[in-house]
Coordinates of C-alpha atoms in Angstrom, one line a residue:
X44 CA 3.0 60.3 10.5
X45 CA 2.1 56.8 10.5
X46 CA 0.2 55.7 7.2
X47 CA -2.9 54.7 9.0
X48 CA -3.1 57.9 10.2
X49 CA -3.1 59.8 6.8
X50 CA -5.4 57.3 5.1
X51 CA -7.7 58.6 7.6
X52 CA -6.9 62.9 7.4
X53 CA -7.1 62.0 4.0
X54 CA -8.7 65.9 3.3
X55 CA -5.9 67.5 5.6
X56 CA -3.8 66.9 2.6
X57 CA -5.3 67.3 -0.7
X58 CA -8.6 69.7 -2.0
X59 CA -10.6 68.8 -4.6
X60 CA -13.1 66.3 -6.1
X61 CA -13.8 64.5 -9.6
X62 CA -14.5 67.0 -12.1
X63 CA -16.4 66.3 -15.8
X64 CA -12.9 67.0 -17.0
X65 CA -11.3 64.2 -15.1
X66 CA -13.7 61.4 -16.3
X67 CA -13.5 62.9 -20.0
X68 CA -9.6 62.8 -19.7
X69 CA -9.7 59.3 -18.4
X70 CA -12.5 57.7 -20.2
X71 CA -10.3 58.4 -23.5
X72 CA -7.2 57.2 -22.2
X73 CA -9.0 54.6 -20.8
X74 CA -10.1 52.9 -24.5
X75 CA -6.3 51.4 -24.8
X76 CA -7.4 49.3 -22.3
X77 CA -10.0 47.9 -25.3
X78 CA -6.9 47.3 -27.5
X79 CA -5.9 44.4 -25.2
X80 CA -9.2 43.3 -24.4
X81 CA -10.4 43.3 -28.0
X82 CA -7.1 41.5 -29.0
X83 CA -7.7 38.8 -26.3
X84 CA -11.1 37.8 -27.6
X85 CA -10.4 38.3 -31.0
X86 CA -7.4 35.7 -31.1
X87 CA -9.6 33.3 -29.1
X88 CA -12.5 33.4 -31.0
X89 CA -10.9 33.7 -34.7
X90 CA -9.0 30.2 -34.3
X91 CA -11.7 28.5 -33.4
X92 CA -13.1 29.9 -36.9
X93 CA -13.1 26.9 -39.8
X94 CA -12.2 28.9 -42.6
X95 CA -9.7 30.9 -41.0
X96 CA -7.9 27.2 -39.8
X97 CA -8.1 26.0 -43.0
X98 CA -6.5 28.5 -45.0
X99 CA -3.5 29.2 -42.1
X100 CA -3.5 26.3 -40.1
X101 CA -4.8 23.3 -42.1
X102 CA -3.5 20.9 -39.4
X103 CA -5.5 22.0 -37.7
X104 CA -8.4 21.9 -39.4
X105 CA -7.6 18.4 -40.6
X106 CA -7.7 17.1 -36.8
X107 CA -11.0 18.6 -36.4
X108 CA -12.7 16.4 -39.5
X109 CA -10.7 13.3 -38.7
X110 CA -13.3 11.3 -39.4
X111 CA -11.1 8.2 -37.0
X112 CA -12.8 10.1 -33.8
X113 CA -10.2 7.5 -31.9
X114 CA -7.2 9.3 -33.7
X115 CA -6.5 12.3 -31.8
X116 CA -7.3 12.8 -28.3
X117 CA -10.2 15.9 -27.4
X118 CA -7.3 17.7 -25.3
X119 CA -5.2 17.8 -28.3
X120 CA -6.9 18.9 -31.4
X121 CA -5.6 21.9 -31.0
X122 CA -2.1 21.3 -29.8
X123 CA 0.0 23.1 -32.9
X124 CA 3.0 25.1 -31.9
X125 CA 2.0 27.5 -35.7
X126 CA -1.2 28.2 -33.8
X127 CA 0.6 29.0 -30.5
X128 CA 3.4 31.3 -32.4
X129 CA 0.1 33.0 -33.7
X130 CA -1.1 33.8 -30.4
X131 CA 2.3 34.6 -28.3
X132 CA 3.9 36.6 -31.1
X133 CA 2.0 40.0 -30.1
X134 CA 2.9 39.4 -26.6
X135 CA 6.3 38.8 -27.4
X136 CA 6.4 42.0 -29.4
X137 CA 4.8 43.6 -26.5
X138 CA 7.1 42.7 -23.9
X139 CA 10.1 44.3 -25.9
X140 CA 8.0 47.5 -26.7
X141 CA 6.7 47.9 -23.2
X142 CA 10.3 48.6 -22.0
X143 CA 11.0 51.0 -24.9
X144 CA 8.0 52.7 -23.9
X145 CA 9.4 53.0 -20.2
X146 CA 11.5 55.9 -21.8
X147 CA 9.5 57.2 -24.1
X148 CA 6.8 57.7 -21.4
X149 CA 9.3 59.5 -19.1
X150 CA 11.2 61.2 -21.7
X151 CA 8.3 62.7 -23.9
X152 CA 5.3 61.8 -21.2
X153 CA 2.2 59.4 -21.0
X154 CA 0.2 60.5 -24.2
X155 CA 3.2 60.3 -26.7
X156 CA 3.1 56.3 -25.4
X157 CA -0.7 56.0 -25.6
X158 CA -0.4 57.9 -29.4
X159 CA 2.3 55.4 -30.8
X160 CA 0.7 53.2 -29.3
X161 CA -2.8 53.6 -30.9
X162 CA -0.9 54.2 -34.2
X163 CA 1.2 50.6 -34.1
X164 CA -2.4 48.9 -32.9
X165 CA -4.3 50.7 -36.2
X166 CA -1.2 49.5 -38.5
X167 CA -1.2 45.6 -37.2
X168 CA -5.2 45.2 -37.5
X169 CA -5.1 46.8 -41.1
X170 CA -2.1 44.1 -42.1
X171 CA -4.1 41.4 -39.9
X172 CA -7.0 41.8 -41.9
X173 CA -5.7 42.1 -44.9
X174 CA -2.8 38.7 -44.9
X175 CA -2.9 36.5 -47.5
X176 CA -0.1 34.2 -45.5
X177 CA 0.5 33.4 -41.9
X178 CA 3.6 35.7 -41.6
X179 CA 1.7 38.3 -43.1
X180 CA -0.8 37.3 -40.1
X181 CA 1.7 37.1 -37.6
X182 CA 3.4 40.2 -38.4
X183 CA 0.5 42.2 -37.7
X184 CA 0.0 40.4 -34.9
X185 CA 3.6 41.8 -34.3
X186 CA 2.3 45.4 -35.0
X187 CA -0.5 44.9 -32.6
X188 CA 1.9 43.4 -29.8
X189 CA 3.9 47.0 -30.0
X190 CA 0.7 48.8 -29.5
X191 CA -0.1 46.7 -26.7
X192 CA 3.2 47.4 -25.0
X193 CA 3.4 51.4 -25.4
X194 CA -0.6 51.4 -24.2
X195 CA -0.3 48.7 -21.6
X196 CA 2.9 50.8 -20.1
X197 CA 1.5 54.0 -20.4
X198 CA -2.5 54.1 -19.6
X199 CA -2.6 53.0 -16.5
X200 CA 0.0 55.5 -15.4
X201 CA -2.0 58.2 -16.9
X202 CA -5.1 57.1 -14.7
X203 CA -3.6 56.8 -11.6
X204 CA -1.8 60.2 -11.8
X205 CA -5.0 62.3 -13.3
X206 CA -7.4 60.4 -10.1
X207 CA -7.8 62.0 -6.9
X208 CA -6.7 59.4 -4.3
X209 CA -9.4 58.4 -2.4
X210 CA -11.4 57.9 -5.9
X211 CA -7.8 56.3 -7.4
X212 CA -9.0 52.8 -7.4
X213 CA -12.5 53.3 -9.2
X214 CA -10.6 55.4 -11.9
X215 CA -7.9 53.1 -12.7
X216 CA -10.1 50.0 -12.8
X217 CA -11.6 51.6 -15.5
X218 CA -8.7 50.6 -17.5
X219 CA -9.7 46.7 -17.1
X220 CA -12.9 47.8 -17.3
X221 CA -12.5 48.6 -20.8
X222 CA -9.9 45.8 -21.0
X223 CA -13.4 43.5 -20.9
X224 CA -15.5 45.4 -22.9
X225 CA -13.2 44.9 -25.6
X226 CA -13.1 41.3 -24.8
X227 CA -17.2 41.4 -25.0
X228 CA -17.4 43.1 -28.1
X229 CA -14.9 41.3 -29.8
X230 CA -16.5 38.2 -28.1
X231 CA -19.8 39.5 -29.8
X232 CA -18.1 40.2 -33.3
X233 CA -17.1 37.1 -33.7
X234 CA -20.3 35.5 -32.9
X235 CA -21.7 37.6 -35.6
X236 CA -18.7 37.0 -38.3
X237 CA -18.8 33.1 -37.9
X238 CA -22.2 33.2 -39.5
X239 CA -20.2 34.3 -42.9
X240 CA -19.1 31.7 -44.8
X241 CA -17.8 33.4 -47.8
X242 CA -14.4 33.4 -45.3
X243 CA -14.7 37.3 -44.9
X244 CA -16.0 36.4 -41.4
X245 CA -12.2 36.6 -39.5
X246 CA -11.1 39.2 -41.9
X247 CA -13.8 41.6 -40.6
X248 CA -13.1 40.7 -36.6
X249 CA -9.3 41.4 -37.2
X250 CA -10.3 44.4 -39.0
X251 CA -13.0 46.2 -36.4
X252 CA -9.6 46.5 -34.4
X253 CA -9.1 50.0 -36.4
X254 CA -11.9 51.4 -34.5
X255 CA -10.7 51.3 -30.7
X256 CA -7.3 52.2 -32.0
X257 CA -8.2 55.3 -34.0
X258 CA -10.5 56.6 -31.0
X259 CA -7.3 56.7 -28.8
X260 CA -4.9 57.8 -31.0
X261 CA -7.3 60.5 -32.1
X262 CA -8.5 61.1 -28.6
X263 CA -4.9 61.3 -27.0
X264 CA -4.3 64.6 -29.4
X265 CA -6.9 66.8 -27.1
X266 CA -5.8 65.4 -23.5
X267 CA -4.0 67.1 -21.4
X268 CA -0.7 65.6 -20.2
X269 CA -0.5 65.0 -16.3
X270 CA 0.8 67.3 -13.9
X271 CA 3.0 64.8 -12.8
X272 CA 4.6 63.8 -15.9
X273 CA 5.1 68.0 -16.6
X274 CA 7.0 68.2 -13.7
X275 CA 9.2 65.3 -13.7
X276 CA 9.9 66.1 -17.4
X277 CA 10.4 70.4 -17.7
X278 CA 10.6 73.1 -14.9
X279 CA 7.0 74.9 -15.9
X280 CA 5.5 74.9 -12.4
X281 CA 3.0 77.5 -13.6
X282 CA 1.7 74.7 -16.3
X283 CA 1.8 72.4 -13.6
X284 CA -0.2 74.0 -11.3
X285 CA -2.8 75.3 -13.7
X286 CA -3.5 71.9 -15.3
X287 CA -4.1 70.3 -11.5
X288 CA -6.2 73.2 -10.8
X289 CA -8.3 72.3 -13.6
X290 CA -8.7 68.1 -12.8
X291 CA -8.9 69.1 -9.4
X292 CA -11.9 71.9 -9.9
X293 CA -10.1 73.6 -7.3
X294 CA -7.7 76.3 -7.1
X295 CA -6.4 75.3 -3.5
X296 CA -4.0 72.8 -4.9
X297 CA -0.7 74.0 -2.9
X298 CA -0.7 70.6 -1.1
X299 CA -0.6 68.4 -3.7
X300 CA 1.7 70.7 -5.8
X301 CA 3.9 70.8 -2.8
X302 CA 4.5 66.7 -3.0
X303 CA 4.6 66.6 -7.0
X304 CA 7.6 68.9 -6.8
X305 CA 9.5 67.6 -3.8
X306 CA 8.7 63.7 -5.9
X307 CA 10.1 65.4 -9.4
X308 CA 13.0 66.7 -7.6
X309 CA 13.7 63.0 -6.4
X310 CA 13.4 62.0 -9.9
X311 CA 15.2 64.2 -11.7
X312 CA 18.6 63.6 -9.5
X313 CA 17.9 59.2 -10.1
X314 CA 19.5 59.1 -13.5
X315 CA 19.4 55.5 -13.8
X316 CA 16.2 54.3 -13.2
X317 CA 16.4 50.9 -14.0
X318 CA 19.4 50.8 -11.4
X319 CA 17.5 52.8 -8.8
X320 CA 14.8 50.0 -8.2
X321 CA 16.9 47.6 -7.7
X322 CA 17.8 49.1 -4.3
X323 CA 17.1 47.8 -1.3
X324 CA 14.4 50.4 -0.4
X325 CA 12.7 49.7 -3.5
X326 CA 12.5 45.9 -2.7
X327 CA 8.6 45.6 -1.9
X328 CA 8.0 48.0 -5.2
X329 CA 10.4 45.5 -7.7
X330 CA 9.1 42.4 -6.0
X331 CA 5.2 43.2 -6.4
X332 CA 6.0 44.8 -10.1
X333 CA 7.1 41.1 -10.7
X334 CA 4.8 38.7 -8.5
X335 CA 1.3 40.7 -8.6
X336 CA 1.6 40.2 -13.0
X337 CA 3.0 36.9 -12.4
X338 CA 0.4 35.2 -9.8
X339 CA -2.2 37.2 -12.3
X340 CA -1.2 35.0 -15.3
X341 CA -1.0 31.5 -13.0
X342 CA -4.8 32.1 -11.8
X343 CA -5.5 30.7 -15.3
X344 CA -7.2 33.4 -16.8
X345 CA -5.3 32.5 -20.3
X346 CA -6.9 29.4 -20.2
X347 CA -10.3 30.8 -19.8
X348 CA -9.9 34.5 -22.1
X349 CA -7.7 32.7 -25.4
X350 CA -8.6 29.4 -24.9
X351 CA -12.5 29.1 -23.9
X352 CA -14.5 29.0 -27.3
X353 CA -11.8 25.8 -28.2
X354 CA -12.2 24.1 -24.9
X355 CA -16.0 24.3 -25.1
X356 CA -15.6 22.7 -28.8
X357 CA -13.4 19.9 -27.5
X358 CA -16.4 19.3 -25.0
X359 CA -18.5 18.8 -28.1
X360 CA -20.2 22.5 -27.8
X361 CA -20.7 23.3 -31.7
X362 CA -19.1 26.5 -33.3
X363 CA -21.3 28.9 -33.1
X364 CA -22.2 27.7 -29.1
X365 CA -18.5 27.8 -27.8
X366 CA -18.7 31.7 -29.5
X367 CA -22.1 32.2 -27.8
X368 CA -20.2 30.8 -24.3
X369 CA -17.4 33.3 -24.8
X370 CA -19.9 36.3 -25.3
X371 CA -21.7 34.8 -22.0
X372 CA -18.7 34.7 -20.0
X373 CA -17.3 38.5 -21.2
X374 CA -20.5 39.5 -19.6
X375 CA -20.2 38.2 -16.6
X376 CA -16.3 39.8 -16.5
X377 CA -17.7 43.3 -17.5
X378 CA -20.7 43.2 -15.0
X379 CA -17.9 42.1 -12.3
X380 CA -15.0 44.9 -13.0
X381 CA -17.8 47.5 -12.6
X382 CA -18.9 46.0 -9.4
X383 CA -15.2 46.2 -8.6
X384 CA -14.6 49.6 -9.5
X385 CA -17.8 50.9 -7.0
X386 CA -16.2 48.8 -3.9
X387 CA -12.5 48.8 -4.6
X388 CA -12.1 51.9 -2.5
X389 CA -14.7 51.8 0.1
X390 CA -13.4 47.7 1.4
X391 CA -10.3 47.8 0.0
X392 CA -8.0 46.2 -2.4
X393 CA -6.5 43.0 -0.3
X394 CA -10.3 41.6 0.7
X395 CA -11.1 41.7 -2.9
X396 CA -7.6 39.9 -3.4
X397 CA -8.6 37.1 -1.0
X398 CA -12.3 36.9 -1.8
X399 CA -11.7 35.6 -5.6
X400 CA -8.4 34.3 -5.0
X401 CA -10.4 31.4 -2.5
X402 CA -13.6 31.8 -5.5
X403 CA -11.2 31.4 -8.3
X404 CA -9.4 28.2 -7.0
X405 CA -12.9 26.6 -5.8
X406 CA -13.7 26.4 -9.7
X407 CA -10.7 25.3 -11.3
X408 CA -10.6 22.7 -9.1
X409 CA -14.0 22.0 -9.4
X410 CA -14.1 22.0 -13.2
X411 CA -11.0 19.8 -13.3
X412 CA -13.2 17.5 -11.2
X413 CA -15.5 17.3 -13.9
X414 CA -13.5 17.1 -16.9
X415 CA -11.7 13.6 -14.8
X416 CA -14.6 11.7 -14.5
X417 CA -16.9 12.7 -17.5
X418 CA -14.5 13.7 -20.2
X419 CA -12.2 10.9 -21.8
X420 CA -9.8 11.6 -24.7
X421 CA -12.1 10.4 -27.3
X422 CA -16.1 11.4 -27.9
X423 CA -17.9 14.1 -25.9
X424 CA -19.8 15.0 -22.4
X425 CA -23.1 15.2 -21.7
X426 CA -24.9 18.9 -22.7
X427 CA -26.0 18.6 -19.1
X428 CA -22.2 19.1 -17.7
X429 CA -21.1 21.2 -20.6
X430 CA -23.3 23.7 -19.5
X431 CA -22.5 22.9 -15.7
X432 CA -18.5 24.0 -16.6
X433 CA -19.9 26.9 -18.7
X434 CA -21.3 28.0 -15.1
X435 CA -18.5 27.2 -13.1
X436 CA -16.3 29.2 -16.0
X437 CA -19.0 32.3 -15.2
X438 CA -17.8 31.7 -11.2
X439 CA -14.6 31.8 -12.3
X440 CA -15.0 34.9 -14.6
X441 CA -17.0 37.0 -11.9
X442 CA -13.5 36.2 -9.5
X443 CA -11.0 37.1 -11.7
X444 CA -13.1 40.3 -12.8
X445 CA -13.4 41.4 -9.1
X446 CA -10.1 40.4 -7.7
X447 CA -6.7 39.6 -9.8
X448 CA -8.3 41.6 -13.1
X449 CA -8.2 45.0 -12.6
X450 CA -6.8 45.2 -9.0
X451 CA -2.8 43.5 -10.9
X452 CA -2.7 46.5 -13.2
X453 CA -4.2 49.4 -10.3
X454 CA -2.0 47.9 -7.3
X455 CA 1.3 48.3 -9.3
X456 CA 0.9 51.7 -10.5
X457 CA 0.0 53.2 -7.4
X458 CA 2.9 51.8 -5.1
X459 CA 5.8 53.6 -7.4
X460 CA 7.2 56.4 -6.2
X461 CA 8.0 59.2 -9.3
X462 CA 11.9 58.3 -9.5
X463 CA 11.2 54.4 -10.9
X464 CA 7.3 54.8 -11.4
X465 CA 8.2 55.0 -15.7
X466 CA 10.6 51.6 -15.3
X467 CA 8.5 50.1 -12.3
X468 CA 5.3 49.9 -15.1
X469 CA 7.7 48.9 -17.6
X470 CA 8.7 45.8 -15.5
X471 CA 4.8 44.9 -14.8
X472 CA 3.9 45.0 -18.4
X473 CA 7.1 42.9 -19.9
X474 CA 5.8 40.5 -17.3
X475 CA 2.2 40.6 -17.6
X476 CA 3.4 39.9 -21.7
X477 CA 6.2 37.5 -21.0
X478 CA 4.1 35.3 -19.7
X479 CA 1.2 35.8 -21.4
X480 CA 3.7 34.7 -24.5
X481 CA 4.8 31.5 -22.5
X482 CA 1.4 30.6 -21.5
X483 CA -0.1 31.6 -24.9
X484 CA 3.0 29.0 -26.4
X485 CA 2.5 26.3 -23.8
X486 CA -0.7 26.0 -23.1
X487 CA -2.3 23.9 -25.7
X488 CA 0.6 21.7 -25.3
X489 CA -0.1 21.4 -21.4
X490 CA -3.6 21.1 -22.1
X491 CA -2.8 18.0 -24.1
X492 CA -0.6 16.6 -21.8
X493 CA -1.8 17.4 -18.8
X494 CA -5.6 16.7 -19.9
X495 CA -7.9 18.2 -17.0
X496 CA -4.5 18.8 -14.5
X497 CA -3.9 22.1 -16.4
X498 CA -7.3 23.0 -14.2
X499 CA -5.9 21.6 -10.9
X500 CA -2.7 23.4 -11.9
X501 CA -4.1 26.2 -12.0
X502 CA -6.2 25.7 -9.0
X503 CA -3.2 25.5 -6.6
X504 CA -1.4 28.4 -8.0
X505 CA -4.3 30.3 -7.1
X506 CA -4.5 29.5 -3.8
X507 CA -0.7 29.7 -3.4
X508 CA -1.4 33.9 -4.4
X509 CA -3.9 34.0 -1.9
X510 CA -1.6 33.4 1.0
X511 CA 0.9 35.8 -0.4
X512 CA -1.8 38.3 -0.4
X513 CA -2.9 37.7 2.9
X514 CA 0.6 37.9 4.1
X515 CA 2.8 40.4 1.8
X516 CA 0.7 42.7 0.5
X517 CA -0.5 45.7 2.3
X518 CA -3.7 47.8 1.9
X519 CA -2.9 51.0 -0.4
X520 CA -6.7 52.5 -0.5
X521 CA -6.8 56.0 0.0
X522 CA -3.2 56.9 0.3
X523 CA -1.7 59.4 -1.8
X524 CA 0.7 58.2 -4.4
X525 CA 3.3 60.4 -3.2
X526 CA 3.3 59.1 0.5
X527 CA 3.1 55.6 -0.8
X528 CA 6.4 54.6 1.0
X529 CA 5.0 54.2 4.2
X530 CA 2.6 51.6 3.8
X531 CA 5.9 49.4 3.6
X532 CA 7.5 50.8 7.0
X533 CA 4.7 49.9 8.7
X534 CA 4.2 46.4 7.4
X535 CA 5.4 43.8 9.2
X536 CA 7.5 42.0 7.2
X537 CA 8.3 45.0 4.8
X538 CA 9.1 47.7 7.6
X539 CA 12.5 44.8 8.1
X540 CA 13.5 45.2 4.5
X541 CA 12.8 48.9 4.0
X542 CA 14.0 49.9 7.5
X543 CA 17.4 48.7 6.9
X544 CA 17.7 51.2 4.0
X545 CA 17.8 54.1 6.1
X546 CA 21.7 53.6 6.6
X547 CA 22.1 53.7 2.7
X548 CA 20.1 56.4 2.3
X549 CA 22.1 58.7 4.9
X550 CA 25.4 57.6 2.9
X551 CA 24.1 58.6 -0.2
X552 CA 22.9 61.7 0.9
X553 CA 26.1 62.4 2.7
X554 CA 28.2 61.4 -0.8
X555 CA 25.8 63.7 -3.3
X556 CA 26.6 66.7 -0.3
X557 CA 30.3 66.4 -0.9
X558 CA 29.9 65.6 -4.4

């Protein structure tokens, strides 16, 4: 049956609907997605923090009260590769931990990762909080950077498999969702902690990371583990079926069963999974679990999320308004992802790809524009165009919240099929961290070097992921998980690729028959 075809006799195949049970489930496991978000705005907003500079990074806080205003140019005050170890080291951490979590999710299933991973994250904000010395500081930045990888792998995996497929894309966006509610609140904690200048201010911001963590590591205790994951990992079809009966709200659940244990059989006989992807019929999976994090990272959202409140200081915003920008901009990215999550199914996930990919590029270049002509390296702009970029960055921020936000982490873990779909979210996270520890490292640098180009960088990159969108990347609403594989023999460049594996896959099934 041709994909098209069952997108559209969707019902023929599965029964069911959302249950209370469903949205419980997911709404908990959905809070590690406020690990990373709270993480992103906490390390943005805490080094832009004076007594937290001056007692790690006094550099630093020197160039900021060089009194010669002619000594160090505004792209560069910030430029220190201490700071930039600060920020990368969790993602560094991350991307190693994200492909230990790859086995530990298939091995022990999705809510051991999402337990450690709650644990590691409550460990590295109680050590954060509590440093007296930068490696102190960056080892629980360390700490946090595991918990980030075990969540990061295993979360969104857990959403995707608990959702009903026609509501798959609403459900999974909650992940981001809560990826920029962290980013609010820890956008609005900081706000509220700069105001305390007995130096406790960063300590407590660091420290409120306890919180999210010990709600999903708590939470994780009472979920249920997903049908999918019990029978890829033991042979209790009876558990199976009485657990998807239950997120389902349904007891006609023979269909779906049906495909969950002809996909667990798959992946039970692939014993090397990190080998299996890199088969030719795999191809579209391995080169979307790499280019969908990658072109996520080069729309310049780093520049925007860790960056922001020091940009807006370098454009002569004081402290406490660059912190009042950030808290302006993480509602604008909240308010987005939820308009995301009600349309993402109904118009699909490659028209919200193109629509902020072409919004997204309009404003870096834009703002790049601006910076050129009104912001030298020495003294400040006018509040007037301050204010202007602090728009376009909203612009920017309600793009990136509808398009390239929540739609990098849903599109990847929908397209895997059970045998590599453990390894395939592995590969997304160690790249979504890899090179959010490369631009986290190399960033400030560009910024000082590149002056306003970083935004025209940016810009193109963006545009350059628009086109690949519009050509490579095929629509996935509504199609079952376990069908997935078809979207890629009926695409036209992918059905080429894919098509060509049918030889192999007769061989191999010929050699396991005489095996």
């Amino acid at each position: 049956m041709a994909a098209s075809e069952l997108v559209g006799k969707r019902q023929a195949y599965y029964k069911g609907r959302i249950t209370a049970f469903v949205i419980l489930s997911c709404t908990v496991a959905a809070t590690g997605g406020i690990l990373f978000g709270y993480d992103l705005g906490i390390s943005g907003g805490v080094t832009s923090m004076e007594p937290f500079l001056k007692k790690f990074f006094p550099d630093v806080y020197a160039e900021m009260h060089e009194k010669n205003s002619h000594a160090t140019s505004n792209y560069c005050k910030f430029d220190s590769q201490l700071l930039s170890t600060f920020t990368s080291s969790l993602y560094v951490a991350g991307l190693f931990a994200s492909l230990c979590a790859s086995w530990v999710t298939q091995a022990f299933g999705r809510r051991t990762s999402m337990l450690l991973g709650g644990a590691f994250f409550m460990a590295g904000a109680v050590l954060g909080a509590l440093a007296i010395n930068v490696y102190m500081l960056i080892l629980g930045r360390v700490l946090l950077g595991i918990g980030v990888g075990f969540t990061n792998q295993s979360v969104p995996l857990y959403l995707s498999e608990m959702a009903p497929p026609e509501h798959r894309g609403a459900i999974n966006n909650g992940f981001f969702f809560f990826v920029g509610l962290g980013t609010l609140s820890a956008n609005l904690i900081n706000y509220g902690t700069q105001k305390i200048h007995s130096g406790w201010g960063w300590r407590i911001s660091i420290g409120l990371a306890v919180i999210p963590a010990t709600i999903l590591a708590l939470g994780t205790l009472f979920l249920p583990e997903t049908p999918t994951s019990l029978i890829q990992r033991t042979d209790s079809v009876h558990k199976a079926t009485a657990t998807l009966q239950k997120i389902r709200g349904t007891d006609d659940v023979q269909a779906e069963l049906d495909h969950l244990i002809a996909a667990g059989g798959i992946s039970k006989a692939a014993q090397h999974p990190l080998l299996t992807i890199m088969r030719r019929k795999y191809r579209p999976q391995l080169v979307m679990a790499i280019l969908i994090p990658f072109f996520k990272h080069m729309t310049g959202i780093a520049a925007i999320t860790f960056y922001s409140p020091l940009i807006f200081r370098s454009m002569g915003l004081e402290e406490s308004s660059s912190l009042l920008s950030a808290v302006i901009t993480g509602v604008i990215d909240v308010g987005f992802i939820l308009i995301a999550m009600t349309v993402v199914d109904r118009v699909g996930r490659r028209t919200l790809f193109i629509v902020g990919g072409v919004q997204m590029s309009a404003t870096h270049v834009t703002v790049g524009g601006i910076l050129a002509t009104q912001l030298g390296d020495h003294g400040g702009v006018g509040k007037g165009y301050a204010y202007m970029v602090l728009v376009l960055v909203c612009v920017y921020i309600a793009g990136f919240g509808l398009s390239w936000g929540p739609l990098a982490w849903l599109v990847p873990t929908e397209i895997f099929p059970l045998e590599i779909r453990s390894v395939g979210q592995s590969i997304v996270v160690a790249v979504v961290l890899l090179l959010a520890s490369i631009v986290g490292q190399t960033l400030l640098p560009m910024l000082c070097h590149l002056r306003c180009g970083v935004f025209f960088f940016f810009g193109g990159w963006t545009l350059i992921m628009t086109v690949f969108v519009i050509l490579f990347v095929p629509e996935t609403k509504n199609m079952p998980m376990e069908k997935m594989d078809q979207i890629w023999r009926e695409h036209w460049f992918w059905k080429k690729v894919v098509g060509e594996d049918e030889e192999e896959a007769r061989k191999d099934s010929v050699n396991d028959t005489m095996i």
